[in-house]
Amino acid sequence: YRLNSLSDFSIESLEKLGAIRMLTYTLRNDARDKIRLGEYLDIATKHGIPENVAMIILKQLHATGQFFYFEKHELFSNYVILKPASIQAEAFDALSVDIGVKQLEKQKDTYERITNELRPLIEKKSELDLKAEKSARMWVSAGMGALTCQGIVLAAGTWGEYGWDVIEPVTYFSGFTVVLGSFLYFIISRRDYDYGTVWEQIVTSRRRAIYNRNDFDYLRYLTLMQEAKDLRVEIEDVCMEVVGDVPQSVERAFAF
């Protein structure tokens, strides 16, 4: 038989024709996993089936699962898959890569949006943090100066006109004031009183004051940093699925 159209036949009736049977027989007995589309059309032509009819048959064979032909997929549109089971893993890997690339393209837009807003905030925060640390040093230096002055006054009173009998109770009360102040600090901050903790508290306090004075949106900064962290996790997961590793370019991109 020589077929020129399917207008007068259904696929069920065509299956009865020898040309269709010979075509499917030839494809099933081919040892390869896949062949090029052009080669499939040549085989169909040898069996008396024109190309337009061969394409319709191929789509029907794809629908039944006998052979696969992914017409709209750029990696497989030029191939007819003869052994679906053996090539399934390869197809899924390719589809996974395709999906992963599309996900990365979408995440790239999100990354650019986050970084365009976050980088100026990071630069401003670094500048304000330096000011806060400088201000904290000034406060600590002032405290050191006050303690030095206290020591000078006590020494002058002890070896000057008052004597130790008068100054001794003053030193007791001064020491008690320090103990009382450290306990009050613990009650307010719920943190132990030591030099490191006090320094951190002073720096944090100065940062808040300087952020407010310079209209720095610290909450927005924290939100964007969390979004960037979540986005990095998503991109790393996609890279691990697609290529099995995280490129250094991803790590550099999130090195804020």
PDB file of C-alpha atoms in Angstrom:
ATOM      1  CA  TYR A   1       0.000   0.000   0.000  1.00  0.00           C
ATOM      2  CA  ARG A   2       1.103   3.589  -0.614  1.00  0.00           C
ATOM      3  CA  LEU A   3      -0.528   6.049   1.829  1.00  0.00           C
ATOM      4  CA  ASN A   4      -0.967   9.715   0.996  1.00  0.00           C
ATOM      5  CA  SER A   5      -3.291  10.943   3.772  1.00  0.00           C
ATOM      6  CA  LEU A   6      -5.175   9.787   6.832  1.00  0.00           C
ATOM      7  CA  SER A   7      -8.439  11.455   5.887  1.00  0.00           C
ATOM      8  CA  ASP A   8     -10.143   8.157   5.146  1.00  0.00           C
ATOM      9  CA  PHE A   9      -8.484   6.032   7.836  1.00  0.00           C
ATOM     10  CA  SER A  10      -8.326   5.896  11.642  1.00  0.00           C
ATOM     11  CA  ILE A  11      -5.139   4.819  13.393  1.00  0.00           C
ATOM     12  CA  GLU A  12      -6.783   1.487  14.247  1.00  0.00           C
ATOM     13  CA  SER A  13      -7.457   0.756  10.568  1.00  0.00           C
ATOM     14  CA  LEU A  14      -3.959   1.849   9.575  1.00  0.00           C
ATOM     15  CA  GLU A  15      -2.473  -0.641  12.033  1.00  0.00           C
ATOM     16  CA  LYS A  16      -3.894  -3.366   9.789  1.00  0.00           C
ATOM     17  CA  LEU A  17      -1.905  -2.201   6.812  1.00  0.00           C
ATOM     18  CA  GLY A  18       1.330  -3.983   6.073  1.00  0.00           C
ATOM     19  CA  ALA A  19       3.279  -0.729   5.751  1.00  0.00           C
ATOM     20  CA  ILE A  20       2.546   0.263   9.334  1.00  0.00           C
ATOM     21  CA  ARG A  21       3.305  -3.216  10.600  1.00  0.00           C
ATOM     22  CA  MET A  22       6.620  -3.328   8.787  1.00  0.00           C
ATOM     23  CA  LEU A  23       7.559   0.117  10.068  1.00  0.00           C
ATOM     24  CA  THR A  24       6.909  -0.767  13.710  1.00  0.00           C
ATOM     25  CA  TYR A  25       8.596  -4.152  13.238  1.00  0.00           C
ATOM     26  CA  THR A  26      11.713  -2.466  11.862  1.00  0.00           C
ATOM     27  CA  LEU A  27      11.821   0.029  14.732  1.00  0.00           C
ATOM     28  CA  ARG A  28      11.332  -2.612  17.427  1.00  0.00           C
ATOM     29  CA  ASN A  29      14.139  -4.763  16.047  1.00  0.00           C
ATOM     30  CA  ASP A  30      16.619  -1.899  15.817  1.00  0.00           C
ATOM     31  CA  ALA A  31      19.317  -2.471  18.457  1.00  0.00           C
ATOM     32  CA  ARG A  32      19.895   1.220  19.077  1.00  0.00           C
ATOM     33  CA  ASP A  33      18.242   3.198  21.884  1.00  0.00           C
ATOM     34  CA  LYS A  34      17.369   6.116  19.625  1.00  0.00           C
ATOM     35  CA  ILE A  35      17.626   7.238  16.008  1.00  0.00           C
ATOM     36  CA  ARG A  36      17.491  10.628  14.381  1.00  0.00           C
ATOM     37  CA  LEU A  37      14.163  11.890  13.116  1.00  0.00           C
ATOM     38  CA  GLY A  38      15.473  12.045   9.558  1.00  0.00           C
ATOM     39  CA  GLU A  39      16.462   8.398   9.713  1.00  0.00           C
ATOM     40  CA  TYR A  40      12.987   7.475  10.940  1.00  0.00           C
ATOM     41  CA  LEU A  41      11.430   9.327   8.006  1.00  0.00           C
ATOM     42  CA  ASP A  42      13.765   7.503   5.598  1.00  0.00           C
ATOM     43  CA  ILE A  43      12.671   4.145   7.047  1.00  0.00           C
ATOM     44  CA  ALA A  44       9.023   5.160   6.723  1.00  0.00           C
ATOM     45  CA  THR A  45       9.577   6.239   3.124  1.00  0.00           C
ATOM     46  CA  LYS A  46      11.152   2.855   2.306  1.00  0.00           C
ATOM     47  CA  HIS A  47       7.959   1.224   3.572  1.00  0.00           C
ATOM     48  CA  GLY A  48       5.835   3.453   1.303  1.00  0.00           C
ATOM     49  CA  ILE A  49       4.714   5.920   3.959  1.00  0.00           C
ATOM     50  CA  PRO A  50       5.059   9.628   3.107  1.00  0.00           C
ATOM     51  CA  GLU A  51       6.641  11.977   5.639  1.00  0.00           C
ATOM     52  CA  ASN A  52       3.442  13.785   6.644  1.00  0.00           C
ATOM     53  CA  VAL A  53       1.715  10.490   7.419  1.00  0.00           C
ATOM     54  CA  ALA A  54       4.858   9.157   9.131  1.00  0.00           C
ATOM     55  CA  MET A  55       4.827  12.125  11.507  1.00  0.00           C
ATOM     56  CA  ILE A  56       1.186  11.474  12.412  1.00  0.00           C
ATOM     57  CA  ILE A  57       1.981   7.806  13.017  1.00  0.00           C
ATOM     58  CA  LEU A  58       4.968   8.754  15.148  1.00  0.00           C
ATOM     59  CA  LYS A  59       2.803  10.949  17.375  1.00  0.00           C
ATOM     60  CA  GLN A  60       0.319   8.085  17.779  1.00  0.00           C
ATOM     61  CA  LEU A  61       3.124   5.673  18.666  1.00  0.00           C
ATOM     62  CA  HIS A  62       4.361   8.208  21.211  1.00  0.00           C
ATOM     63  CA  ALA A  63       0.859   8.439  22.713  1.00  0.00           C
ATOM     64  CA  THR A  64       0.707   4.660  23.106  1.00  0.00           C
ATOM     65  CA  GLY A  65       4.170   4.570  24.692  1.00  0.00           C
ATOM     66  CA  GLN A  66       5.731   2.234  22.128  1.00  0.00           C
ATOM     67  CA  PHE A  67       8.259   4.853  21.065  1.00  0.00           C
ATOM     68  CA  PHE A  68       8.942   8.362  22.298  1.00  0.00           C
ATOM     69  CA  TYR A  69       9.181  11.556  20.293  1.00  0.00           C
ATOM     70  CA  PHE A  70       9.379  14.837  22.228  1.00  0.00           C
ATOM     71  CA  GLU A  71       8.521  17.289  19.493  1.00  0.00           C
ATOM     72  CA  LYS A  72       8.752  20.461  21.607  1.00  0.00           C
ATOM     73  CA  HIS A  73      11.834  19.579  23.648  1.00  0.00           C
ATOM     74  CA  GLU A  74      14.974  21.136  22.208  1.00  0.00           C
ATOM     75  CA  LEU A  75      17.229  18.261  23.293  1.00  0.00           C
ATOM     76  CA  PHE A  76      15.032  15.437  21.947  1.00  0.00           C
ATOM     77  CA  SER A  77      13.095  17.017  19.081  1.00  0.00           C
ATOM     78  CA  ASN A  78      15.532  15.551  16.534  1.00  0.00           C
ATOM     79  CA  TYR A  79      15.387  12.008  17.912  1.00  0.00           C
ATOM     80  CA  VAL A  80      12.981   9.086  17.983  1.00  0.00           C
ATOM     81  CA  ILE A  81      13.509   7.047  21.150  1.00  0.00           C
ATOM     82  CA  LEU A  82      13.197   3.363  20.310  1.00  0.00           C
ATOM     83  CA  LYS A  83      13.923   1.945  23.776  1.00  0.00           C
ATOM     84  CA  PRO A  84      11.994   4.124  26.261  1.00  0.00           C
ATOM     85  CA  ALA A  85      12.954   2.015  29.276  1.00  0.00           C
ATOM     86  CA  SER A  86      16.692   2.063  28.603  1.00  0.00           C
ATOM     87  CA  ILE A  87      16.813   5.772  27.839  1.00  0.00           C
ATOM     88  CA  GLN A  88      14.452   6.866  30.604  1.00  0.00           C
ATOM     89  CA  ALA A  89      17.211   7.891  33.002  1.00  0.00           C
ATOM     90  CA  GLU A  90      18.957   9.914  30.312  1.00  0.00           C
ATOM     91  CA  ALA A  91      15.715  11.651  29.403  1.00  0.00           C
ATOM     92  CA  PHE A  92      14.926  12.481  33.004  1.00  0.00           C
ATOM     93  CA  ASP A  93      18.440  13.821  33.560  1.00  0.00           C
ATOM     94  CA  ALA A  94      18.120  16.051  30.508  1.00  0.00           C
ATOM     95  CA  LEU A  95      14.691  17.249  31.595  1.00  0.00           C
ATOM     96  CA  SER A  96      16.062  17.892  35.071  1.00  0.00           C
ATOM     97  CA  VAL A  97      18.872  19.982  33.611  1.00  0.00           C
ATOM     98  CA  ASP A  98      16.385  21.917  31.515  1.00  0.00           C
ATOM     99  CA  ILE A  99      14.131  22.567  34.493  1.00  0.00           C
ATOM    100  CA  GLY A 100      17.126  23.468  36.646  1.00  0.00           C
ATOM    101  CA  VAL A 101      18.389  26.001  34.118  1.00  0.00           C
ATOM    102  CA  LYS A 102      14.971  27.640  33.959  1.00  0.00           C
ATOM    103  CA  GLN A 103      14.845  27.793  37.754  1.00  0.00           C
ATOM    104  CA  LEU A 104      18.277  29.418  37.846  1.00  0.00           C
ATOM    105  CA  GLU A 105      17.135  31.995  35.295  1.00  0.00           C
ATOM    106  CA  LYS A 106      14.175  32.923  37.502  1.00  0.00           C
ATOM    107  CA  GLN A 107      16.360  33.016  40.603  1.00  0.00           C
ATOM    108  CA  LYS A 108      18.837  35.265  38.807  1.00  0.00           C
ATOM    109  CA  ASP A 109      16.179  37.982  38.581  1.00  0.00           C
ATOM    110  CA  THR A 110      15.437  37.563  42.291  1.00  0.00           C
ATOM    111  CA  TYR A 111      19.158  37.714  43.091  1.00  0.00           C
ATOM    112  CA  GLU A 112      19.593  40.946  41.140  1.00  0.00           C
ATOM    113  CA  ARG A 113      16.599  42.504  42.900  1.00  0.00           C
ATOM    114  CA  ILE A 114      17.929  41.574  46.337  1.00  0.00           C
ATOM    115  CA  THR A 115      21.544  42.598  45.703  1.00  0.00           C
ATOM    116  CA  ASN A 116      20.591  45.920  44.082  1.00  0.00           C
ATOM    117  CA  GLU A 117      18.815  46.886  47.297  1.00  0.00           C
ATOM    118  CA  LEU A 118      21.087  45.096  49.759  1.00  0.00           C
ATOM    119  CA  ARG A 119      24.558  46.239  48.682  1.00  0.00           C
ATOM    120  CA  PRO A 120      23.939  49.960  49.399  1.00  0.00           C
ATOM    121  CA  LEU A 121      22.550  48.993  52.806  1.00  0.00           C
ATOM    122  CA  ILE A 122      25.634  46.867  53.533  1.00  0.00           C
ATOM    123  CA  GLU A 123      27.950  49.731  52.617  1.00  0.00           C
ATOM    124  CA  LYS A 124      25.993  52.196  54.742  1.00  0.00           C
ATOM    125  CA  LYS A 125      25.838  49.771  57.670  1.00  0.00           C
ATOM    126  CA  SER A 126      29.617  49.241  57.565  1.00  0.00           C
ATOM    127  CA  GLU A 127      30.126  52.999  57.662  1.00  0.00           C
ATOM    128  CA  LEU A 128      27.700  53.460  60.560  1.00  0.00           C
ATOM    129  CA  ASP A 129      29.180  50.506  62.470  1.00  0.00           C
ATOM    130  CA  LEU A 130      32.592  52.162  62.368  1.00  0.00           C
ATOM    131  CA  LYS A 131      31.065  55.331  63.797  1.00  0.00           C
ATOM    132  CA  ALA A 132      29.302  53.317  66.498  1.00  0.00           C
ATOM    133  CA  GLU A 133      32.521  51.554  67.500  1.00  0.00           C
ATOM    134  CA  LYS A 134      34.380  54.874  67.590  1.00  0.00           C
ATOM    135  CA  SER A 135      31.631  56.351  69.781  1.00  0.00           C
ATOM    136  CA  ALA A 136      31.758  53.304  72.084  1.00  0.00           C
ATOM    137  CA  ARG A 137      35.517  53.760  72.498  1.00  0.00           C
ATOM    138  CA  MET A 138      34.910  57.347  73.531  1.00  0.00           C
ATOM    139  CA  TRP A 139      32.394  56.222  76.163  1.00  0.00           C
ATOM    140  CA  VAL A 140      34.783  53.586  77.497  1.00  0.00           C
ATOM    141  CA  SER A 141      37.615  56.105  77.544  1.00  0.00           C
ATOM    142  CA  ALA A 142      35.376  58.514  79.459  1.00  0.00           C
ATOM    143  CA  GLY A 143      34.655  55.771  81.998  1.00  0.00           C
ATOM    144  CA  MET A 144      38.360  55.072  82.355  1.00  0.00           C
ATOM    145  CA  GLY A 145      38.958  58.771  82.876  1.00  0.00           C
ATOM    146  CA  ALA A 146      36.282  58.920  85.582  1.00  0.00           C
ATOM    147  CA  LEU A 147      37.833  55.958  87.439  1.00  0.00           C
ATOM    148  CA  THR A 148      41.271  57.572  87.181  1.00  0.00           C
ATOM    149  CA  CYS A 149      39.933  60.803  88.605  1.00  0.00           C
ATOM    150  CA  GLN A 150      38.281  58.869  91.434  1.00  0.00           C
ATOM    151  CA  GLY A 151      41.594  57.183  92.255  1.00  0.00           C
ATOM    152  CA  ILE A 152      43.396  60.544  92.275  1.00  0.00           C
ATOM    153  CA  VAL A 153      40.790  62.106  94.565  1.00  0.00           C
ATOM    154  CA  LEU A 154      40.921  59.154  96.995  1.00  0.00           C
ATOM    155  CA  ALA A 155      44.729  59.215  97.026  1.00  0.00           C
ATOM    156  CA  ALA A 156      44.800  62.955  97.616  1.00  0.00           C
ATOM    157  CA  GLY A 157      42.283  62.622 100.438  1.00  0.00           C
ATOM    158  CA  THR A 158      44.151  59.709 102.040  1.00  0.00           C
ATOM    159  CA  TRP A 159      47.595  61.366 102.051  1.00  0.00           C
ATOM    160  CA  GLY A 160      46.258  64.899 102.212  1.00  0.00           C
ATOM    161  CA  GLU A 161      44.129  66.742 104.729  1.00  0.00           C
ATOM    162  CA  TYR A 162      41.559  63.958 105.476  1.00  0.00           C
ATOM    163  CA  GLY A 163      43.628  60.843 106.189  1.00  0.00           C
ATOM    164  CA  TRP A 164      42.760  57.164 105.877  1.00  0.00           C
ATOM    165  CA  ASP A 165      40.273  57.208 108.755  1.00  0.00           C
ATOM    166  CA  VAL A 166      37.978  59.477 106.759  1.00  0.00           C
ATOM    167  CA  ILE A 167      38.645  58.047 103.284  1.00  0.00           C
ATOM    168  CA  GLU A 168      38.315  54.372 104.275  1.00  0.00           C
ATOM    169  CA  PRO A 169      34.481  54.429 104.543  1.00  0.00           C
ATOM    170  CA  VAL A 170      34.345  56.263 101.215  1.00  0.00           C
ATOM    171  CA  THR A 171      36.264  53.436  99.534  1.00  0.00           C
ATOM    172  CA  TYR A 172      33.904  50.875 101.054  1.00  0.00           C
ATOM    173  CA  PHE A 173      30.873  52.696  99.711  1.00  0.00           C
ATOM    174  CA  SER A 174      32.590  53.099  96.311  1.00  0.00           C
ATOM    175  CA  GLY A 175      33.189  49.362  96.114  1.00  0.00           C
ATOM    176  CA  PHE A 176      29.626  48.640  97.214  1.00  0.00           C
ATOM    177  CA  THR A 177      28.357  50.975  94.484  1.00  0.00           C
ATOM    178  CA  VAL A 178      30.233  48.929  91.859  1.00  0.00           C
ATOM    179  CA  VAL A 179      28.713  45.678  93.190  1.00  0.00           C
ATOM    180  CA  LEU A 180      25.243  47.237  93.280  1.00  0.00           C
ATOM    181  CA  GLY A 181      25.703  48.628  89.769  1.00  0.00           C
ATOM    182  CA  SER A 182      26.801  45.233  88.363  1.00  0.00           C
ATOM    183  CA  PHE A 183      23.782  43.510  89.926  1.00  0.00           C
ATOM    184  CA  LEU A 184      21.472  46.196  88.539  1.00  0.00           C
ATOM    185  CA  TYR A 185      23.084  45.651  85.120  1.00  0.00           C
ATOM    186  CA  PHE A 186      22.300  41.914  85.352  1.00  0.00           C
ATOM    187  CA  ILE A 187      18.675  42.607  86.314  1.00  0.00           C
ATOM    188  CA  ILE A 188      18.149  44.932  83.343  1.00  0.00           C
ATOM    189  CA  SER A 189      20.116  43.094  80.625  1.00  0.00           C
ATOM    190  CA  ARG A 190      19.973  39.493  81.939  1.00  0.00           C
ATOM    191  CA  ARG A 191      23.675  39.216  81.145  1.00  0.00           C
ATOM    192  CA  ASP A 192      26.729  38.733  83.360  1.00  0.00           C
ATOM    193  CA  TYR A 193      28.731  41.825  84.182  1.00  0.00           C
ATOM    194  CA  ASP A 194      32.152  41.530  82.568  1.00  0.00           C
ATOM    195  CA  TYR A 195      34.244  43.732  80.313  1.00  0.00           C
ATOM    196  CA  GLY A 196      33.406  41.882  77.100  1.00  0.00           C
ATOM    197  CA  THR A 197      29.663  41.924  77.749  1.00  0.00           C
ATOM    198  CA  VAL A 198      29.666  45.601  78.725  1.00  0.00           C
ATOM    199  CA  TRP A 199      31.630  46.463  75.573  1.00  0.00           C
ATOM    200  CA  GLU A 200      29.150  44.629  73.351  1.00  0.00           C
ATOM    201  CA  GLN A 201      26.259  46.338  75.141  1.00  0.00           C
ATOM    202  CA  ILE A 202      27.763  49.777  74.634  1.00  0.00           C
ATOM    203  CA  VAL A 203      28.491  49.121  70.931  1.00  0.00           C
ATOM    204  CA  THR A 204      24.958  47.786  70.361  1.00  0.00           C
ATOM    205  CA  SER A 205      23.454  50.806  72.106  1.00  0.00           C
ATOM    206  CA  ARG A 206      25.551  53.223  70.061  1.00  0.00           C
ATOM    207  CA  ARG A 207      24.609  51.396  66.840  1.00  0.00           C
ATOM    208  CA  ARG A 208      20.897  51.757  67.554  1.00  0.00           C
ATOM    209  CA  ALA A 209      21.305  55.453  68.257  1.00  0.00           C
ATOM    210  CA  ILE A 210      23.390  56.069  65.125  1.00  0.00           C
ATOM    211  CA  TYR A 211      21.046  53.957  62.921  1.00  0.00           C
ATOM    212  CA  ASN A 212      18.056  56.005  64.058  1.00  0.00           C
ATOM    213  CA  ARG A 213      19.925  59.271  63.663  1.00  0.00           C
ATOM    214  CA  ASN A 214      20.888  58.394  60.057  1.00  0.00           C
ATOM    215  CA  ASP A 215      17.499  56.844  59.082  1.00  0.00           C
ATOM    216  CA  PHE A 216      19.044  53.429  58.476  1.00  0.00           C
ATOM    217  CA  ASP A 217      16.346  50.737  58.050  1.00  0.00           C
ATOM    218  CA  TYR A 218      17.926  47.925  60.066  1.00  0.00           C
ATOM    219  CA  LEU A 219      14.827  45.706  59.893  1.00  0.00           C
ATOM    220  CA  ARG A 220      14.823  45.937  56.079  1.00  0.00           C
ATOM    221  CA  TYR A 221      18.519  45.033  56.092  1.00  0.00           C
ATOM    222  CA  LEU A 222      17.835  41.909  58.184  1.00  0.00           C
ATOM    223  CA  THR A 223      14.916  40.928  55.921  1.00  0.00           C
ATOM    224  CA  LEU A 224      17.038  41.187  52.769  1.00  0.00           C
ATOM    225  CA  MET A 225      19.891  39.246  54.369  1.00  0.00           C
ATOM    226  CA  GLN A 226      17.477  36.426  55.229  1.00  0.00           C
ATOM    227  CA  GLU A 227      16.054  36.465  51.677  1.00  0.00           C
ATOM    228  CA  ALA A 228      19.593  36.269  50.279  1.00  0.00           C
ATOM    229  CA  LYS A 229      20.387  33.352  52.603  1.00  0.00           C
ATOM    230  CA  ASP A 230      17.241  31.473  51.549  1.00  0.00           C
ATOM    231  CA  LEU A 231      17.939  32.177  47.871  1.00  0.00           C
ATOM    232  CA  ARG A 232      21.495  30.864  48.212  1.00  0.00           C
ATOM    233  CA  VAL A 233      20.162  27.604  49.678  1.00  0.00           C
ATOM    234  CA  GLU A 234      17.704  27.259  46.763  1.00  0.00           C
ATOM    235  CA  ILE A 235      20.399  27.923  44.137  1.00  0.00           C
ATOM    236  CA  GLU A 236      22.815  25.489  45.801  1.00  0.00           C
ATOM    237  CA  ASP A 237      20.097  22.802  45.824  1.00  0.00           C
ATOM    238  CA  VAL A 238      19.444  23.318  42.092  1.00  0.00           C
ATOM    239  CA  CYS A 239      23.181  23.207  41.317  1.00  0.00           C
ATOM    240  CA  MET A 240      23.565  19.966  43.272  1.00  0.00           C
ATOM    241  CA  GLU A 241      20.660  18.403  41.362  1.00  0.00           C
ATOM    242  CA  VAL A 242      21.873  19.565  37.955  1.00  0.00           C
ATOM    243  CA  VAL A 243      25.686  19.336  38.105  1.00  0.00           C
ATOM    244  CA  GLY A 244      26.296  17.630  41.458  1.00  0.00           C
ATOM    245  CA  ASP A 245      28.379  20.491  42.853  1.00  0.00           C
ATOM    246  CA  VAL A 246      28.125  24.138  43.867  1.00  0.00           C
ATOM    247  CA  PRO A 247      30.274  26.398  41.633  1.00  0.00           C
ATOM    248  CA  GLN A 248      32.611  28.855  43.338  1.00  0.00           C
ATOM    249  CA  SER A 249      30.866  31.627  41.420  1.00  0.00           C
ATOM    250  CA  VAL A 250      27.766  31.032  43.586  1.00  0.00           C
ATOM    251  CA  GLU A 251      29.821  31.341  46.774  1.00  0.00           C
ATOM    252  CA  ARG A 252      31.456  34.526  45.495  1.00  0.00           C
ATOM    253  CA  ALA A 253      28.097  35.989  44.470  1.00  0.00           C
ATOM    254  CA  PHE A 254      26.796  35.693  48.053  1.00  0.00           C
ATOM    255  CA  ALA A 255      30.003  36.868  49.744  1.00  0.00           C
ATOM    256  CA  PHE A 256      28.442  40.066  51.094  1.00  0.00           C
TER     257      PHE A 256
END
